[in-house]
Amino acid sequence: MNLFFKKLLYIIVMLFIISLISFIAINLAPNSFFASGELNPNITPEAIAELKAIYGLDKPLYIQFFSWINSIIQLDFGISFSSGAKVKDDILNRIEVTLILNIISMILIFLISLYFGIKSAMKQNSFFDRFTNQLSLLSFSMPSFYLALVLVLIFSIKFELFPIAGLHSVPKDGSLTYYLDFAWHLTLPIFIIVFGGIGSLILYIRALTIEILKSDYIFFARARGLNNKIILRHYILPNLYPPIITLLGLSLPGIIGGSVILETIFSIDGMGLLFYQSALSHDYPVIMGILIIGSFLTLLGNILADLVLLKLNPNYSEK
């Protein structure tokens, strides 16, 4: 119970600090949502002042900040400047597809990286090891937006195997055809996310596995005649879990932030595209709402990683 309250206090304090920094940074940014209106001769200064009063932007910054914090506590992220709808509703309407896209990608990244990283380490200097290293370097160095454009040109325009953009080509009736069509539209985006994410993780897992294979307990396990499957299950994987789980926990913000470019290229109506559109239009309430959710996911991922490690290893304790 003490650990729970300690983690809860940590989340509250960090969210407050992140909120303060984000609020200051946004208010220091040049221009604003109302800048175009101020330059429009058909909009009077009185109308601009009335709009600012409606959104509470006529008050001092410290009052705006604490008013916003009070709204966040009530899970109210304010009203969007662009749509006039509640920010919470805009986010809830778009978060589902982003979660589906990125959670599937994260699972695939984890499984593929684990397989290639461990097998490459256990077969050093083999053809598979060299192939894995080249694949990792290609993945690590390939910009996701460039790969997306190349794959769209090849598989969507030239061969017409996958759709260029969007999520659906059939009516949303809940049938098997609808879900297969949905998966068909997400194939290229998921492939691009996975390919761009496995490179560094494969090299990281490979390096960790090589260090583990140099350990004395691996030497004694092999001296006892244990085969590679037993060594992998009882010696390598238990030592790989802590750093990998920690890394995956810190990767949770990518569920939202990593989708901005791909959702824009493929016109996927998710959180990434919403963030991009809000940044272009200086829709500060939406930007702040997405930043807070991303920060919360970061903190939550860190805490979940600690709890999972504590479950796997009761002797684990955060320093």
Tab-separated table of C-alpha atoms in Angstrom:
chain	number	residue	atom	x	y	z
A	1	MET	CA	0.000	0.000	0.000
A	2	ASN	CA	2.882	2.379	0.762
A	3	LEU	CA	4.289	1.637	-2.695
A	4	PHE	CA	0.911	2.475	-4.264
A	5	PHE	CA	0.694	5.865	-2.554
A	6	LYS	CA	4.335	6.580	-3.367
A	7	LYS	CA	3.730	5.907	-7.070
A	8	LEU	CA	0.482	7.898	-7.032
A	9	LEU	CA	2.227	10.901	-5.483
A	10	TYR	CA	4.999	10.577	-8.062
A	11	ILE	CA	2.480	10.678	-10.930
A	12	ILE	CA	0.688	13.730	-9.487
A	13	VAL	CA	3.879	15.729	-8.932
A	14	MET	CA	5.345	14.880	-12.335
A	15	LEU	CA	2.099	15.639	-14.168
A	16	PHE	CA	1.944	19.028	-12.470
A	17	ILE	CA	5.533	19.851	-13.485
A	18	ILE	CA	4.973	18.642	-17.051
A	19	SER	CA	1.725	20.627	-17.261
A	20	LEU	CA	3.472	23.784	-16.100
A	21	ILE	CA	6.334	23.414	-18.592
A	22	SER	CA	3.943	22.600	-21.461
A	23	PHE	CA	1.668	25.529	-20.599
A	24	ILE	CA	4.575	27.984	-20.538
A	25	ALA	CA	6.029	26.630	-23.800
A	26	ILE	CA	2.706	26.884	-25.638
A	27	ASN	CA	2.080	30.431	-24.449
A	28	LEU	CA	5.572	31.458	-25.533
A	29	ALA	CA	5.000	30.107	-29.040
A	30	PRO	CA	4.615	32.745	-31.769
A	31	ASN	CA	1.162	33.490	-33.188
A	32	SER	CA	-2.048	32.012	-31.819
A	33	PHE	CA	-5.363	30.618	-32.951
A	34	PHE	CA	-6.787	34.146	-33.020
A	35	ALA	CA	-3.896	35.642	-35.027
A	36	SER	CA	-5.651	35.188	-38.374
A	37	GLY	CA	-8.800	36.791	-36.963
A	38	GLU	CA	-6.862	39.785	-35.717
A	39	LEU	CA	-5.577	40.360	-39.273
A	40	ASN	CA	-9.031	39.997	-40.805
A	41	PRO	CA	-10.583	43.465	-41.325
A	42	ASN	CA	-14.084	41.925	-41.207
A	43	ILE	CA	-13.611	40.785	-37.594
A	44	THR	CA	-13.764	43.574	-35.064
A	45	PRO	CA	-11.456	43.779	-32.035
A	46	GLU	CA	-14.582	43.531	-29.873
A	47	ALA	CA	-15.442	40.159	-31.426
A	48	ILE	CA	-11.896	38.878	-30.816
A	49	ALA	CA	-12.057	40.095	-27.212
A	50	GLU	CA	-15.402	38.338	-26.739
A	51	LEU	CA	-13.990	35.067	-28.068
A	52	LYS	CA	-10.988	35.310	-25.757
A	53	ALA	CA	-13.336	35.954	-22.832
A	54	ILE	CA	-15.368	32.853	-23.723
A	55	TYR	CA	-12.238	30.692	-23.615
A	56	GLY	CA	-10.834	32.462	-20.547
A	57	LEU	CA	-7.839	33.841	-22.452
A	58	ASP	CA	-8.451	37.375	-21.209
A	59	LYS	CA	-7.320	36.428	-17.706
A	60	PRO	CA	-3.733	36.483	-16.379
A	61	LEU	CA	-1.665	33.438	-17.290
A	62	TYR	CA	-1.422	32.099	-13.738
A	63	ILE	CA	-5.223	32.139	-13.419
A	64	GLN	CA	-5.533	30.385	-16.803
A	65	PHE	CA	-3.072	27.729	-15.664
A	66	PHE	CA	-4.728	26.903	-12.350
A	67	SER	CA	-8.146	27.016	-13.980
A	68	TRP	CA	-6.897	24.501	-16.521
A	69	ILE	CA	-5.402	22.304	-13.774
A	70	ASN	CA	-8.751	22.354	-11.963
A	71	SER	CA	-10.461	21.222	-15.171
A	72	ILE	CA	-7.907	18.443	-15.704
A	73	ILE	CA	-8.616	17.075	-12.228
A	74	GLN	CA	-12.246	16.763	-13.325
A	75	LEU	CA	-11.107	15.073	-16.588
A	76	ASP	CA	-12.259	18.103	-18.548
A	77	PHE	CA	-9.684	19.186	-21.135
A	78	GLY	CA	-11.652	22.223	-22.245
A	79	ILE	CA	-13.211	23.218	-25.563
A	80	SER	CA	-11.460	22.907	-28.917
A	81	PHE	CA	-10.832	26.235	-30.646
A	82	SER	CA	-11.322	24.664	-34.086
A	83	SER	CA	-14.331	22.362	-33.700
A	84	GLY	CA	-16.026	23.924	-30.684
A	85	ALA	CA	-16.473	20.411	-29.253
A	86	LYS	CA	-15.130	19.133	-25.969
A	87	VAL	CA	-11.492	18.101	-26.248
A	88	LYS	CA	-12.275	14.926	-24.309
A	89	ASP	CA	-14.849	13.912	-26.929
A	90	ASP	CA	-12.447	14.636	-29.803
A	91	ILE	CA	-9.787	12.474	-28.162
A	92	LEU	CA	-12.158	9.608	-27.276
A	93	ASN	CA	-13.497	9.540	-30.833
A	94	ARG	CA	-10.012	9.047	-32.265
A	95	ILE	CA	-8.037	7.163	-29.646
A	96	GLU	CA	-9.414	3.700	-30.488
A	97	VAL	CA	-7.802	3.354	-33.901
A	98	THR	CA	-4.494	4.741	-32.590
A	99	LEU	CA	-4.458	2.214	-29.736
A	100	ILE	CA	-5.260	-0.670	-32.109
A	101	LEU	CA	-2.583	0.420	-34.589
A	102	ASN	CA	0.195	0.888	-32.070
A	103	ILE	CA	-0.545	-1.881	-29.550
A	104	ILE	CA	-0.472	-4.473	-32.352
A	105	SER	CA	2.752	-2.900	-33.620
A	106	MET	CA	4.374	-2.948	-30.169
A	107	ILE	CA	3.534	-6.626	-29.667
A	108	LEU	CA	5.000	-7.518	-33.048
A	109	ILE	CA	8.098	-5.390	-32.425
A	110	PHE	CA	8.677	-7.148	-29.104
A	111	LEU	CA	8.251	-10.685	-30.491
A	112	ILE	CA	10.281	-10.133	-33.667
A	113	SER	CA	13.106	-8.303	-31.854
A	114	LEU	CA	13.274	-10.988	-29.175
A	115	TYR	CA	13.536	-13.759	-31.746
A	116	PHE	CA	16.113	-12.094	-34.002
A	117	GLY	CA	18.156	-10.597	-31.147
A	118	ILE	CA	18.542	-13.838	-29.182
A	119	LYS	CA	19.109	-16.082	-32.207
A	120	SER	CA	21.658	-13.658	-33.637
A	121	ALA	CA	23.572	-13.596	-30.343
A	122	MET	CA	23.564	-17.384	-30.046
A	123	LYS	CA	24.818	-17.745	-33.631
A	124	GLN	CA	27.479	-15.062	-33.742
A	125	ASN	CA	29.360	-14.537	-37.022
A	126	SER	CA	26.940	-16.806	-38.898
A	127	PHE	CA	24.975	-15.822	-41.999
A	128	PHE	CA	21.890	-15.251	-39.846
A	129	ASP	CA	23.859	-12.947	-37.542
A	130	ARG	CA	25.192	-10.885	-40.450
A	131	PHE	CA	21.736	-10.720	-42.018
A	132	THR	CA	20.218	-9.584	-38.701
A	133	ASN	CA	22.830	-6.864	-38.266
A	134	GLN	CA	22.183	-5.515	-41.766
A	135	LEU	CA	18.419	-5.663	-41.224
A	136	SER	CA	18.784	-3.790	-37.931
A	137	LEU	CA	20.967	-1.088	-39.459
A	138	LEU	CA	18.547	-0.663	-42.368
A	139	SER	CA	15.617	-0.417	-39.954
A	140	PHE	CA	17.446	2.010	-37.688
A	141	SER	CA	18.500	4.325	-40.527
A	142	MET	CA	15.330	4.250	-42.660
A	143	PRO	CA	13.040	7.273	-42.052
A	144	SER	CA	9.485	6.044	-41.549
A	145	PHE	CA	7.951	8.746	-43.744
A	146	TYR	CA	10.258	7.837	-46.645
A	147	LEU	CA	9.514	4.122	-46.307
A	148	ALA	CA	5.785	4.917	-46.166
A	149	LEU	CA	5.928	6.923	-49.389
A	150	VAL	CA	7.972	4.232	-51.175
A	151	LEU	CA	5.607	1.440	-50.125
A	152	VAL	CA	2.562	3.486	-51.139
A	153	LEU	CA	4.085	4.101	-54.587
A	154	ILE	CA	4.908	0.408	-55.048
A	155	PHE	CA	2.081	-1.510	-53.371
A	156	SER	CA	-0.769	1.009	-53.512
A	157	ILE	CA	-0.265	2.879	-56.772
A	158	LYS	CA	1.758	0.561	-59.021
A	159	PHE	CA	0.414	-2.876	-58.005
A	160	GLU	CA	-2.793	-1.682	-56.232
A	161	LEU	CA	-2.469	-4.325	-53.521
A	162	PHE	CA	-3.222	-2.013	-50.582
A	163	PRO	CA	-5.338	1.136	-50.208
A	164	ILE	CA	-3.613	4.491	-50.372
A	165	ALA	CA	-5.352	6.042	-47.381
A	166	GLY	CA	-8.258	5.788	-44.977
A	167	LEU	CA	-9.578	2.971	-42.802
A	168	HIS	CA	-12.585	1.556	-44.630
A	169	SER	CA	-13.719	0.727	-48.137
A	170	VAL	CA	-16.955	-0.979	-47.097
A	171	PRO	CA	-19.874	0.107	-44.874
A	172	LYS	CA	-19.368	-0.195	-41.123
A	173	ASP	CA	-21.793	-3.067	-40.488
A	174	GLY	CA	-19.750	-5.183	-38.060
A	175	SER	CA	-19.448	-8.078	-40.508
A	176	LEU	CA	-16.356	-10.197	-41.114
A	177	THR	CA	-15.838	-8.378	-44.418
A	178	TYR	CA	-15.722	-5.071	-42.573
A	179	TYR	CA	-13.030	-6.251	-40.126
A	180	LEU	CA	-10.978	-7.854	-42.901
A	181	ASP	CA	-11.171	-4.584	-44.818
A	182	PHE	CA	-10.115	-2.696	-41.682
A	183	ALA	CA	-7.102	-5.006	-41.243
A	184	TRP	CA	-6.273	-4.598	-44.960
A	185	HIS	CA	-6.106	-0.817	-44.544
A	186	LEU	CA	-3.848	-1.110	-41.470
A	187	THR	CA	-1.378	-3.588	-42.998
A	188	LEU	CA	1.023	-1.048	-44.502
A	189	PRO	CA	1.005	1.352	-41.502
A	190	ILE	CA	1.641	-1.528	-39.062
A	191	PHE	CA	4.440	-2.919	-41.237
A	192	ILE	CA	6.129	0.499	-41.360
A	193	ILE	CA	5.872	0.995	-37.582
A	194	VAL	CA	7.213	-2.513	-36.926
A	195	PHE	CA	10.065	-2.223	-39.413
A	196	GLY	CA	11.112	1.127	-37.997
A	197	GLY	CA	10.944	-0.125	-34.409
A	198	ILE	CA	12.767	-3.447	-34.528
A	199	GLY	CA	16.216	-2.165	-35.534
A	200	SER	CA	17.455	-0.636	-32.302
A	201	LEU	CA	15.650	-3.207	-30.132
A	202	ILE	CA	17.202	-6.152	-31.977
A	203	LEU	CA	20.697	-4.719	-31.510
A	204	TYR	CA	19.939	-3.983	-27.846
A	205	ILE	CA	18.669	-7.516	-27.165
A	206	ARG	CA	21.572	-9.016	-29.087
A	207	ALA	CA	24.111	-7.051	-27.025
A	208	LEU	CA	22.404	-8.028	-23.756
A	209	THR	CA	22.258	-11.683	-24.776
A	210	ILE	CA	25.955	-11.734	-25.684
A	211	GLU	CA	26.821	-10.355	-22.246
A	212	ILE	CA	24.615	-12.997	-20.616
A	213	LEU	CA	26.271	-15.766	-22.640
A	214	LYS	CA	29.644	-14.662	-21.240
A	215	SER	CA	28.428	-15.179	-17.663
A	216	ASP	CA	29.792	-17.907	-15.407
A	217	TYR	CA	26.363	-19.481	-14.827
A	218	ILE	CA	25.977	-20.035	-18.592
A	219	PHE	CA	29.397	-21.713	-18.655
A	220	PHE	CA	28.451	-24.027	-15.783
A	221	ALA	CA	25.033	-24.739	-17.321
A	222	ARG	CA	26.685	-25.879	-20.535
A	223	ALA	CA	29.235	-27.847	-18.540
A	224	ARG	CA	26.321	-29.746	-16.976
A	225	GLY	CA	25.176	-30.713	-20.462
A	226	LEU	CA	22.068	-28.513	-20.649
A	227	ASN	CA	20.836	-27.863	-24.176
A	228	ASN	CA	20.196	-24.435	-25.672
A	229	LYS	CA	16.423	-24.577	-25.140
A	230	ILE	CA	16.803	-25.065	-21.377
A	231	ILE	CA	19.517	-22.407	-21.185
A	232	LEU	CA	17.294	-20.005	-23.125
A	233	ARG	CA	14.220	-20.618	-20.968
A	234	HIS	CA	15.843	-20.691	-17.524
A	235	TYR	CA	18.927	-18.500	-17.871
A	236	ILE	CA	18.735	-16.087	-20.817
A	237	LEU	CA	15.081	-14.981	-20.848
A	238	PRO	CA	14.806	-14.302	-17.066
A	239	ASN	CA	17.830	-11.987	-17.326
A	240	LEU	CA	16.518	-10.270	-20.449
A	241	TYR	CA	13.076	-9.476	-19.065
A	242	PRO	CA	14.001	-6.601	-16.669
A	243	PRO	CA	15.713	-4.257	-19.171
A	244	ILE	CA	13.288	-5.106	-21.994
A	245	ILE	CA	10.185	-4.584	-19.853
A	246	THR	CA	11.571	-1.265	-18.645
A	247	LEU	CA	12.254	-0.217	-22.235
A	248	LEU	CA	8.760	-1.235	-23.363
A	249	GLY	CA	7.227	0.654	-20.449
A	250	LEU	CA	8.991	3.817	-21.524
A	251	SER	CA	7.827	3.193	-25.103
A	252	LEU	CA	4.138	3.600	-24.227
A	253	PRO	CA	4.058	7.278	-25.264
A	254	GLY	CA	4.825	6.076	-28.776
A	255	ILE	CA	1.260	4.733	-28.830
A	256	ILE	CA	0.245	8.329	-29.484
A	257	GLY	CA	3.311	10.326	-30.496
A	258	GLY	CA	4.671	7.795	-32.958
A	259	SER	CA	1.508	7.881	-35.049
A	260	VAL	CA	1.631	11.522	-36.080
A	261	ILE	CA	3.582	11.073	-39.331
A	262	LEU	CA	1.986	7.800	-40.467
A	263	GLU	CA	-1.567	8.823	-39.633
A	264	THR	CA	-1.016	12.005	-41.610
A	265	ILE	CA	0.431	10.166	-44.639
A	266	PHE	CA	-2.284	7.478	-44.656
A	267	SER	CA	-5.095	9.865	-43.574
A	268	ILE	CA	-5.922	7.682	-40.573
A	269	ASP	CA	-8.357	9.558	-38.380
A	270	GLY	CA	-6.569	8.922	-35.090
A	271	MET	CA	-4.770	10.755	-32.296
A	272	GLY	CA	-1.659	11.404	-34.374
A	273	LEU	CA	-3.590	13.153	-37.136
A	274	LEU	CA	-5.574	15.092	-34.523
A	275	PHE	CA	-2.339	16.316	-32.934
A	276	TYR	CA	-0.930	17.337	-36.323
A	277	GLN	CA	-4.079	19.262	-37.276
A	278	SER	CA	-4.231	20.921	-33.859
A	279	ALA	CA	-0.588	22.016	-34.086
A	280	LEU	CA	-1.205	23.598	-37.485
A	281	SER	CA	-4.258	25.487	-36.267
A	282	HIS	CA	-2.743	26.402	-32.855
A	283	ASP	CA	-5.616	24.611	-31.122
A	284	TYR	CA	-3.991	24.802	-27.683
A	285	PRO	CA	-6.618	22.912	-25.629
A	286	VAL	CA	-6.330	19.855	-27.886
A	287	ILE	CA	-2.517	20.039	-27.918
A	288	MET	CA	-2.396	20.277	-24.133
A	289	GLY	CA	-4.872	17.423	-23.755
A	290	ILE	CA	-2.813	15.103	-25.959
A	291	LEU	CA	0.438	16.132	-24.223
A	292	ILE	CA	-1.040	15.331	-20.813
A	293	ILE	CA	-2.270	11.943	-22.011
A	294	GLY	CA	1.162	11.195	-23.497
A	295	SER	CA	2.876	12.223	-20.260
A	296	PHE	CA	0.486	10.103	-18.228
A	297	LEU	CA	1.232	7.102	-20.448
A	298	THR	CA	4.965	7.646	-19.929
A	299	LEU	CA	4.605	7.695	-16.158
A	300	LEU	CA	2.122	4.828	-16.179
A	301	GLY	CA	4.412	2.748	-18.367
A	302	ASN	CA	7.338	3.319	-16.022
A	303	ILE	CA	5.259	2.276	-13.013
A	304	LEU	CA	3.770	-0.766	-14.762
A	305	ALA	CA	7.267	-1.861	-15.734
A	306	ASP	CA	8.342	-1.640	-12.077
A	307	LEU	CA	5.303	-3.633	-10.933
A	308	VAL	CA	5.863	-6.338	-13.558
A	309	LEU	CA	9.528	-6.600	-12.581
A	310	LEU	CA	8.514	-6.836	-8.936
A	311	LYS	CA	6.140	-9.674	-9.841
A	312	LEU	CA	8.765	-11.529	-11.863
A	313	ASN	CA	11.478	-10.936	-9.274
A	314	PRO	CA	10.304	-10.247	-5.694
A	315	ASN	CA	13.854	-9.181	-4.828
A	316	TYR	CA	13.662	-6.370	-7.386
A	317	SER	CA	13.386	-2.938	-5.789
A	318	GLU	CA	13.567	0.502	-7.308
A	319	LYS	CA	16.603	2.428	-6.189
